[in-house]
Amino acid sequence: MELLNTLVDKGLRREPPTREEALAVLATADDDLLDVVAAAGKVRRAWFGRRVKLNYLVNLKSGLCPEDCSYCSQRLGSQTGILKYTWLKPEEAAAAAGAGVAGGAKRVCLVASGRGPTDRDVERVSRTIQAIKEQHEDVEVCACLGLLSDGQATRLRDAGADAYNHNLNTSEATYGDITTTHTYADRVTTVRQAQAAGMSACSGLIAGMGETDEDLVDVVFSLRELDPDSVPVNFLIPIEGTPLAEKWHLTPQRCLRILAMVRFVCPDVEVRLAGGREIHLRSLQPLALHLANSIFLGDYLTTEGQAGKDDLAMIADAGFEVEGTDTTTLPAHRADALAAAGAGCGAHGEAAGGCGSAGGGCAPCGDAATSETSDRVPATPATVPAEAAPAAVPAAAPAAGARTDLVAVRRRGAGTDLPPNA
């Protein structure tokens, strides 16, 4: 296809496609899907080789959020049955992070539910960052605490945070349809605050919430303009008890097209395969590694992921290799720009550079709760084995309705007495 040849050439030059070209990628036929993956894979390998960066989530505070994000199991009034607990102590969070590092994670993402942190919360997270860095000097730490106030980004950077995640999630035009307690502009402001403080910005999207192709292209082009260093691509996890529990619009093929479109628009940026990959890509997960150069290892914030050992086996079987701490993730032009800005793991200074990532899987919100205690609500007893993986399902598009056979609430790891899935 001439379109794909054009997109590869542009990607190798760090030149963005047109909106029409991006939309055309999403509209390709199933018969052309492997050609699309192969073309975007050329761009991915040109900038990142066959390396896969592993990231590990630590949910510092679960539930208890005053925001109304429709996709989120931690939202105000949630009846999802997730674990709910207030702040982990620094040593508890460091121990949880250590499990991910032992599994090969290069970055630890510290996430807390809520609108945004209080100054005391920032101090609490700063102590947690320091505790992690004392034990794992080379690990990257990304904070995801929600909307930041003046000076908080600088305090986190000074405490040792390498990156900050805050996802745009969807297009500006449809943002009000999924969240009413804060605005799209609030999110953009927080990402820019992180960049101004010298941290690597991580910002991505959630696909599968009922958006159009135009919405997907809009948010990805907005990310490119914002220019974070890493872009997590989340696929909606329709959790029973949330307003979007019956939004099962994605197929494995559509997920691959979305990832390819993101790679073409953001050629030299860390594209992270984030939440929902197991339940929507299913047996096609290995193909996604040809498009994304980063994944989350093990479980997510409130739901279970694929077993960590299976993630590692998948990477090896697909002919990729886990990226070590001695390797710089981003291409030199981006890494050098970030280093000049005062951080250390990415870059956001190139006008032609592309967009970013983060938390692809990190939570959308921070923590507005005012509780000052570090005691936790007792964890709910485990209901699944520690190594349980998502149930196998046919490759056909899922039927409408909540799919409790695919989505399992996390009952292990951070906030429980059970070992993590790492």
Short mmCIF file of C-alpha atoms in Angstrom, two decimals:
data_model
loop_
_atom_site.label_atom_id
_atom_site.label_comp_id
_atom_site.label_asym_id
_atom_site.label_seq_id
_atom_site.Cartn_x
_atom_site.Cartn_y
_atom_site.Cartn_z
CA MET A 1 0.00 0.00 0.00
CA GLU A 2 1.35 3.39 -0.98
CA LEU A 3 -0.09 4.86 2.23
CA LEU A 4 2.09 2.59 4.37
CA ASN A 5 5.26 3.38 2.40
CA THR A 6 4.56 7.08 2.91
CA LEU A 7 3.96 6.63 6.64
CA VAL A 8 7.17 4.64 7.11
CA ASP A 9 9.21 7.31 5.31
CA LYS A 10 7.64 10.03 7.45
CA GLY A 11 8.18 8.05 10.64
CA LEU A 12 11.87 7.59 9.93
CA ARG A 13 12.15 11.36 9.42
CA ARG A 14 10.08 12.13 12.57
CA GLU A 15 7.55 13.83 10.32
CA PRO A 16 3.91 13.55 11.38
CA PRO A 17 1.30 12.05 9.07
CA THR A 18 -1.65 14.12 8.02
CA ARG A 19 -4.93 13.67 9.85
CA GLU A 20 -6.30 11.99 6.74
CA GLU A 21 -3.44 9.49 6.73
CA ALA A 22 -3.95 8.72 10.42
CA LEU A 23 -7.66 8.16 9.84
CA ALA A 24 -6.83 5.90 6.90
CA VAL A 25 -4.77 3.65 9.17
CA LEU A 26 -7.79 3.15 11.42
CA ALA A 27 -9.94 2.37 8.37
CA THR A 28 -7.70 -0.33 6.85
CA ALA A 29 -9.23 -3.71 6.10
CA ASP A 30 -8.49 -6.86 8.08
CA ASP A 31 -6.80 -8.29 4.99
CA ASP A 32 -4.22 -5.49 5.23
CA LEU A 33 -3.70 -5.68 9.00
CA LEU A 34 -0.38 -7.56 8.93
CA ASP A 35 0.94 -5.07 6.39
CA VAL A 36 -0.02 -2.22 8.74
CA VAL A 37 1.74 -3.91 11.66
CA ALA A 38 4.83 -4.59 9.57
CA ALA A 39 5.04 -0.97 8.40
CA ALA A 40 4.62 0.52 11.87
CA GLY A 41 7.06 -2.11 13.13
CA LYS A 42 9.76 -0.69 10.86
CA VAL A 43 9.34 2.69 12.53
CA ARG A 44 9.35 1.15 16.02
CA ARG A 45 12.56 -0.81 15.33
CA ALA A 46 14.28 2.20 13.77
CA TRP A 47 13.98 4.14 17.04
CA PHE A 48 13.86 1.39 19.68
CA GLY A 49 15.25 -1.77 18.13
CA ARG A 50 13.73 -4.93 19.60
CA ARG A 51 13.84 -3.68 23.20
CA VAL A 52 10.80 -3.81 25.49
CA LYS A 53 10.77 -1.63 28.58
CA LEU A 54 9.00 -3.08 31.62
CA ASN A 55 7.03 -0.83 33.97
CA TYR A 56 5.46 -1.75 37.30
CA LEU A 57 2.48 -0.12 39.02
CA VAL A 58 2.25 0.47 42.76
CA ASN A 59 -1.17 1.70 43.88
CA LEU A 60 -0.28 3.89 46.87
CA LYS A 61 -3.90 4.61 47.78
CA SER A 62 -6.83 2.74 46.31
CA GLY A 63 -10.38 4.02 45.87
CA LEU A 64 -11.67 6.91 47.98
CA CYS A 65 -11.67 9.29 45.00
CA PRO A 66 -14.00 12.33 44.75
CA GLU A 67 -13.84 12.52 40.94
CA ASP A 68 -16.50 11.06 38.60
CA CYS A 69 -14.43 9.64 35.71
CA SER A 70 -16.82 7.19 34.03
CA TYR A 71 -14.15 4.60 33.17
CA CYS A 72 -12.61 4.41 36.64
CA SER A 73 -13.29 1.77 39.30
CA GLN A 74 -12.05 4.20 41.98
CA ARG A 75 -14.54 6.95 41.08
CA LEU A 76 -16.88 8.69 43.50
CA GLY A 77 -19.53 6.28 44.74
CA SER A 78 -17.92 3.27 43.08
CA GLN A 79 -19.69 -0.06 43.73
CA THR A 80 -17.09 -2.17 41.96
CA GLY A 81 -15.83 -4.12 44.97
CA ILE A 82 -12.20 -3.09 44.49
CA LEU A 83 -9.65 -2.92 47.28
CA LYS A 84 -9.93 0.34 49.21
CA TYR A 85 -7.13 1.57 51.45
CA THR A 86 -5.42 4.80 52.33
CA TRP A 87 -1.71 5.58 51.91
CA LEU A 88 0.88 2.82 51.97
CA LYS A 89 3.81 3.59 54.22
CA PRO A 90 7.09 4.36 52.36
CA GLU A 91 8.63 1.04 53.37
CA GLU A 92 5.53 -0.85 52.20
CA ALA A 93 5.56 0.91 48.85
CA ALA A 94 9.30 0.28 48.48
CA ALA A 95 8.75 -3.42 49.14
CA ALA A 96 6.00 -3.53 46.52
CA ALA A 97 8.24 -1.72 44.04
CA GLY A 98 11.00 -4.21 44.74
CA ALA A 99 8.85 -7.06 43.48
CA GLY A 100 8.49 -5.33 40.13
CA VAL A 101 12.18 -4.53 39.92
CA ALA A 102 13.00 -8.16 40.67
CA GLY A 103 10.77 -9.11 37.73
CA GLY A 104 12.75 -6.87 35.39
CA ALA A 105 10.90 -3.57 35.65
CA LYS A 106 12.97 -0.52 34.76
CA ARG A 107 10.34 2.01 35.86
CA VAL A 108 8.08 2.01 38.91
CA CYS A 109 4.87 4.05 38.62
CA LEU A 110 3.54 5.36 41.94
CA VAL A 111 -0.17 6.07 41.66
CA ALA A 112 -2.69 7.53 44.11
CA SER A 113 -6.39 8.01 43.53
CA GLY A 114 -8.01 11.41 43.91
CA ARG A 115 -8.19 14.85 42.33
CA GLY A 116 -4.70 15.96 43.25
CA PRO A 117 -2.22 15.81 46.13
CA THR A 118 -2.12 18.03 49.18
CA ASP A 119 1.29 19.40 50.13
CA ARG A 120 1.46 16.77 52.86
CA ASP A 121 0.71 14.10 50.27
CA VAL A 122 3.60 15.36 48.15
CA GLU A 123 5.88 15.07 51.18
CA ARG A 124 4.60 11.54 51.80
CA VAL A 125 5.26 10.51 48.19
CA SER A 126 8.67 12.19 48.31
CA ARG A 127 9.64 9.97 51.23
CA THR A 128 8.39 6.95 49.27
CA ILE A 129 10.47 7.91 46.23
CA GLN A 130 13.54 8.26 48.40
CA ALA A 131 12.90 4.87 50.02
CA ILE A 132 12.70 3.24 46.60
CA LYS A 133 15.81 4.98 45.30
CA GLU A 134 17.79 3.93 48.37
CA GLN A 135 17.09 0.29 47.56
CA HIS A 136 17.11 0.53 43.75
CA GLU A 137 19.37 3.34 42.68
CA ASP A 138 18.95 2.82 38.93
CA VAL A 139 15.18 2.43 38.76
CA GLU A 140 13.10 5.19 37.20
CA VAL A 141 10.24 6.49 39.32
CA CYS A 142 7.13 8.01 37.75
CA ALA A 143 4.57 9.71 39.99
CA CYS A 144 0.88 9.83 39.08
CA LEU A 145 -1.01 11.83 41.69
CA GLY A 146 -3.51 13.85 39.69
CA LEU A 147 -3.74 17.60 39.17
CA LEU A 148 -0.73 19.45 40.53
CA SER A 149 -0.65 22.77 42.35
CA ASP A 150 2.08 25.38 41.95
CA GLY A 151 5.48 24.15 43.10
CA GLN A 152 4.48 20.51 43.60
CA ALA A 153 6.13 19.26 40.40
CA THR A 154 9.42 20.80 41.45
CA ARG A 155 9.19 19.21 44.89
CA LEU A 156 8.62 15.80 43.33
CA ARG A 157 11.53 16.26 40.97
CA ASP A 158 13.79 17.30 43.84
CA ALA A 159 12.73 14.16 45.72
CA GLY A 160 13.98 12.04 42.83
CA ALA A 161 10.93 11.57 40.59
CA ASP A 162 12.08 11.03 37.01
CA ALA A 163 8.68 11.36 35.38
CA TYR A 164 5.10 12.40 35.94
CA ASN A 165 2.06 10.77 34.36
CA HIS A 166 -1.22 12.47 33.60
CA ASN A 167 -3.25 11.10 30.70
CA LEU A 168 -5.41 13.16 28.36
CA ASN A 169 -7.55 10.03 27.88
CA THR A 170 -9.81 11.23 25.06
CA SER A 171 -10.38 14.16 22.72
CA GLU A 172 -11.08 17.62 24.07
CA ALA A 173 -14.45 17.64 22.28
CA THR A 174 -15.71 14.54 24.12
CA TYR A 175 -13.92 14.96 27.44
CA GLY A 176 -16.98 16.35 29.19
CA ASP A 177 -18.90 13.19 28.31
CA ILE A 178 -16.67 11.03 30.53
CA THR A 179 -15.72 13.41 33.35
CA THR A 180 -17.42 16.50 34.82
CA THR A 181 -15.39 17.18 37.99
CA HIS A 182 -12.36 18.53 36.16
CA THR A 183 -11.56 19.65 32.61
CA TYR A 184 -9.38 18.63 29.71
CA ALA A 185 -7.52 21.91 30.14
CA ASP A 186 -6.72 20.95 33.74
CA ARG A 187 -4.96 17.85 32.46
CA VAL A 188 -2.95 19.74 29.85
CA THR A 189 -1.83 22.23 32.49
CA THR A 190 -0.55 19.47 34.78
CA VAL A 191 1.49 17.83 32.01
CA ARG A 192 3.07 21.18 31.21
CA GLN A 193 3.86 21.75 34.88
CA ALA A 194 5.73 18.45 34.98
CA GLN A 195 7.70 19.39 31.87
CA ALA A 196 8.52 22.84 33.21
CA ALA A 197 9.90 21.25 36.38
CA GLY A 198 12.29 19.11 34.34
CA MET A 199 10.48 15.80 34.69
CA SER A 200 9.84 13.47 31.79
CA ALA A 201 6.18 13.81 30.89
CA CYS A 202 4.05 10.73 30.39
CA SER A 203 0.56 11.18 28.92
CA GLY A 204 -1.68 8.90 26.91
CA LEU A 205 -5.19 7.82 26.08
CA ILE A 206 -7.94 5.29 26.70
CA ALA A 207 -9.53 3.67 23.65
CA GLY A 208 -12.84 1.86 23.67
CA MET A 209 -15.08 4.37 25.50
CA GLY A 210 -17.38 4.83 22.51
CA GLU A 211 -15.20 7.41 20.75
CA THR A 212 -15.05 7.85 16.96
CA ASP A 213 -11.98 7.49 14.77
CA GLU A 214 -11.86 11.29 14.62
CA ASP A 215 -11.75 11.45 18.44
CA LEU A 216 -8.83 9.01 18.54
CA VAL A 217 -6.89 10.98 15.96
CA ASP A 218 -7.68 14.23 17.78
CA VAL A 219 -6.29 13.05 21.11
CA VAL A 220 -3.16 11.52 19.56
CA PHE A 221 -2.41 14.70 17.62
CA SER A 222 -2.99 16.69 20.82
CA LEU A 223 -0.47 14.45 22.55
CA ARG A 224 2.04 15.01 19.80
CA GLU A 225 1.63 18.75 20.23
CA LEU A 226 2.05 18.42 24.00
CA ASP A 227 5.12 16.26 23.31
CA PRO A 228 5.46 13.93 26.31
CA ASP A 229 8.23 11.33 26.24
CA SER A 230 6.00 8.33 26.68
CA VAL A 231 2.44 7.63 25.55
CA PRO A 232 0.54 4.83 27.31
CA VAL A 233 -2.23 3.39 25.16
CA ASN A 234 -4.93 1.98 27.43
CA PHE A 235 -7.85 -0.09 26.23
CA LEU A 236 -10.92 0.39 28.40
CA ILE A 237 -11.30 -2.25 31.11
CA PRO A 238 -15.10 -2.32 31.44
CA ILE A 239 -15.40 -3.05 35.15
CA GLU A 240 -18.80 -4.09 36.45
CA GLY A 241 -20.19 -1.28 38.56
CA THR A 242 -18.82 1.56 36.41
CA PRO A 243 -20.91 3.55 33.90
CA LEU A 244 -18.90 2.05 31.01
CA ALA A 245 -19.22 -1.58 32.13
CA GLU A 246 -20.96 -2.58 28.90
CA LYS A 247 -18.65 -0.75 26.49
CA TRP A 248 -17.18 -3.75 24.68
CA HIS A 249 -16.48 -2.12 21.31
CA LEU A 250 -12.90 -3.24 20.74
CA THR A 251 -11.57 -6.18 18.76
CA PRO A 252 -7.94 -7.34 18.67
CA GLN A 253 -7.67 -6.02 15.12
CA ARG A 254 -8.90 -2.55 16.06
CA CYS A 255 -6.48 -2.41 18.98
CA LEU A 256 -3.59 -3.13 16.63
CA ARG A 257 -4.73 -0.41 14.21
CA ILE A 258 -4.92 2.09 17.07
CA LEU A 259 -1.41 1.21 18.24
CA ALA A 260 -0.08 1.50 14.68
CA MET A 261 -1.70 4.92 14.27
CA VAL A 262 -0.11 6.10 17.53
CA ARG A 263 3.29 4.84 16.39
CA PHE A 264 3.05 6.67 13.07
CA VAL A 265 2.01 9.93 14.77
CA CYS A 266 4.57 9.52 17.58
CA PRO A 267 7.43 7.66 15.87
CA ASP A 268 10.31 8.29 18.28
CA VAL A 269 8.37 8.23 21.55
CA GLU A 270 8.01 5.42 24.10
CA VAL A 271 4.63 3.93 23.22
CA ARG A 272 3.39 1.84 26.13
CA LEU A 273 0.97 -1.05 25.77
CA ALA A 274 -1.02 -0.44 28.93
CA GLY A 275 -4.26 -1.40 30.67
CA GLY A 276 -6.68 -3.75 28.94
CA ARG A 277 -4.22 -5.43 26.59
CA GLU A 278 -4.94 -8.89 27.92
CA ILE A 279 -8.72 -8.74 27.58
CA HIS A 280 -8.88 -6.95 24.21
CA LEU A 281 -5.78 -8.12 22.29
CA ARG A 282 -5.85 -11.59 23.83
CA SER A 283 -3.87 -14.01 21.64
CA LEU A 284 -2.66 -11.14 19.42
CA GLN A 285 -0.67 -9.50 22.23
CA PRO A 286 2.69 -10.54 20.72
CA LEU A 287 1.87 -8.65 17.51
CA ALA A 288 1.43 -5.48 19.57
CA LEU A 289 5.09 -5.68 20.61
CA HIS A 290 5.96 -4.78 17.01
CA LEU A 291 4.19 -1.44 17.62
CA ALA A 292 4.75 -0.61 21.31
CA ASN A 293 8.18 -0.67 22.94
CA SER A 294 6.95 -0.66 26.54
CA ILE A 295 4.46 -2.63 28.65
CA PHE A 296 3.26 -2.94 32.23
CA LEU A 297 4.40 -6.04 34.06
CA GLY A 298 1.84 -7.98 36.08
CA ASP A 299 -1.25 -6.41 37.64
CA TYR A 300 -2.82 -2.98 37.20
CA LEU A 301 -4.17 -0.61 39.84
CA THR A 302 -7.41 -2.39 40.69
CA THR A 303 -7.57 -5.29 38.23
CA GLU A 304 -5.45 -8.32 37.51
CA GLY A 305 -3.13 -8.52 34.56
CA GLN A 306 -1.38 -11.38 32.85
CA ALA A 307 1.04 -13.31 35.05
CA GLY A 308 4.43 -11.63 35.09
CA LYS A 309 6.21 -14.82 34.02
CA ASP A 310 3.89 -15.03 31.01
CA ASP A 311 4.75 -11.44 30.04
CA LEU A 312 8.44 -12.33 30.05
CA ALA A 313 7.83 -15.52 28.07
CA MET A 314 5.76 -13.60 25.51
CA ILE A 315 8.54 -11.06 24.99
CA ALA A 316 11.15 -13.77 24.51
CA ASP A 317 8.96 -15.93 22.26
CA ALA A 318 8.20 -12.96 20.00
CA GLY A 319 11.92 -12.33 19.50
CA PHE A 320 12.21 -9.22 21.67
CA GLU A 321 14.41 -8.51 24.68
CA VAL A 322 13.80 -6.82 28.02
CA GLU A 323 15.45 -3.42 28.20
CA GLY A 324 18.01 -3.12 30.98
CA THR A 325 18.69 -0.21 33.32
CA ASP A 326 21.99 0.38 31.52
CA THR A 327 20.15 1.32 28.30
CA THR A 328 18.63 4.72 27.58
CA THR A 329 15.06 4.17 26.44
CA LEU A 330 14.58 7.16 24.16
CA PRO A 331 16.55 8.06 21.04
CA ALA A 332 19.54 10.30 21.68
CA HIS A 333 17.92 13.51 20.44
CA ARG A 334 15.08 13.17 22.96
CA ALA A 335 17.21 11.89 25.83
CA ASP A 336 19.69 14.73 25.38
CA ALA A 337 16.92 17.33 25.38
CA LEU A 338 15.47 15.95 28.61
CA ALA A 339 18.86 15.80 30.28
CA ALA A 340 19.36 19.45 29.37
CA ALA A 341 16.01 20.21 31.02
CA GLY A 342 17.23 18.64 34.24
CA ALA A 343 15.72 15.14 34.17
CA GLY A 344 17.09 11.85 33.04
CA CYS A 345 14.96 9.35 31.11
CA GLY A 346 13.35 11.06 28.09
CA ALA A 347 13.01 14.41 26.31
CA HIS A 348 10.40 16.90 25.21
CA GLY A 349 12.23 19.68 23.49
CA GLU A 350 12.02 18.67 19.82
CA ALA A 351 9.26 20.40 17.92
CA ALA A 352 9.16 17.51 15.48
CA GLY A 353 9.66 14.93 18.18
CA GLY A 354 6.32 13.30 18.79
CA CYS A 355 4.32 12.61 21.89
CA GLY A 356 4.82 10.90 25.19
CA SER A 357 3.75 8.13 27.48
CA ALA A 358 3.08 7.31 30.96
CA GLY A 359 1.34 5.54 32.91
CA GLY A 360 -0.23 4.13 30.00
CA GLY A 361 -1.51 2.60 32.75
CA CYS A 362 -1.08 5.08 35.53
CA ALA A 363 -4.22 6.38 37.10
CA PRO A 364 -5.95 9.40 35.61
CA CYS A 365 -6.38 11.22 38.90
CA GLY A 366 -4.32 12.06 41.96
CA ASP A 367 -5.42 12.36 45.56
CA ALA A 368 -7.60 15.06 47.04
CA ALA A 369 -8.44 13.13 50.18
CA THR A 370 -7.36 14.90 53.34
CA SER A 371 -6.78 11.88 55.55
CA GLU A 372 -3.40 12.18 57.26
CA THR A 373 -3.23 8.63 58.57
CA SER A 374 -1.10 5.91 57.01
CA ASP A 375 -3.18 3.09 58.47
CA ARG A 376 -4.96 1.08 55.83
CA VAL A 377 -8.37 -0.41 55.57
CA PRO A 378 -7.85 -4.18 55.90
CA ALA A 379 -7.48 -5.89 52.56
CA THR A 380 -10.28 -8.03 51.25
CA PRO A 381 -9.33 -11.72 51.39
CA ALA A 382 -7.99 -13.14 48.17
CA THR A 383 -10.50 -14.81 45.92
CA VAL A 384 -8.17 -15.95 43.14
CA PRO A 385 -4.82 -17.79 43.00
CA ALA A 386 -1.73 -15.57 42.91
CA GLU A 387 -0.72 -16.77 39.46
CA ALA A 388 -4.17 -16.69 37.88
CA ALA A 389 -4.26 -15.31 34.34
CA PRO A 390 -7.25 -13.83 32.50
CA ALA A 391 -9.60 -16.44 31.13
CA ALA A 392 -9.10 -17.43 27.49
CA VAL A 393 -11.79 -16.18 25.14
CA PRO A 394 -12.52 -16.49 21.42
CA ALA A 395 -10.99 -13.92 19.08
CA ALA A 396 -14.39 -12.69 18.00
CA ALA A 397 -15.68 -9.35 19.22
CA PRO A 398 -17.05 -9.62 22.77
CA ALA A 399 -20.78 -9.57 23.29
CA ALA A 400 -22.45 -6.58 24.90
CA GLY A 401 -22.84 -6.59 28.67
CA ALA A 402 -20.42 -6.77 31.57
CA ARG A 403 -17.81 -9.52 31.15
CA THR A 404 -16.92 -10.69 34.61
CA ASP A 405 -15.19 -13.70 33.07
CA LEU A 406 -12.52 -11.38 31.64
CA VAL A 407 -12.07 -8.75 34.32
CA ALA A 408 -10.87 -9.84 37.76
CA VAL A 409 -10.50 -7.35 40.61
CA ARG A 410 -7.00 -7.30 42.09
CA ARG A 411 -6.79 -9.04 45.48
CA ARG A 412 -3.00 -9.38 45.76
CA GLY A 413 0.09 -7.21 45.92
CA ALA A 414 0.03 -3.63 47.23
CA GLY A 415 -2.53 -3.14 49.99
CA THR A 416 -2.85 -6.86 50.75
CA ASP A 417 -0.87 -9.54 52.54
CA LEU A 418 -0.52 -11.64 49.39
CA PRO A 419 2.53 -11.62 47.10
CA PRO A 420 2.24 -9.51 43.92
CA ASN A 421 1.92 -10.81 40.40
CA ALA A 422 5.34 -9.81 39.14
#
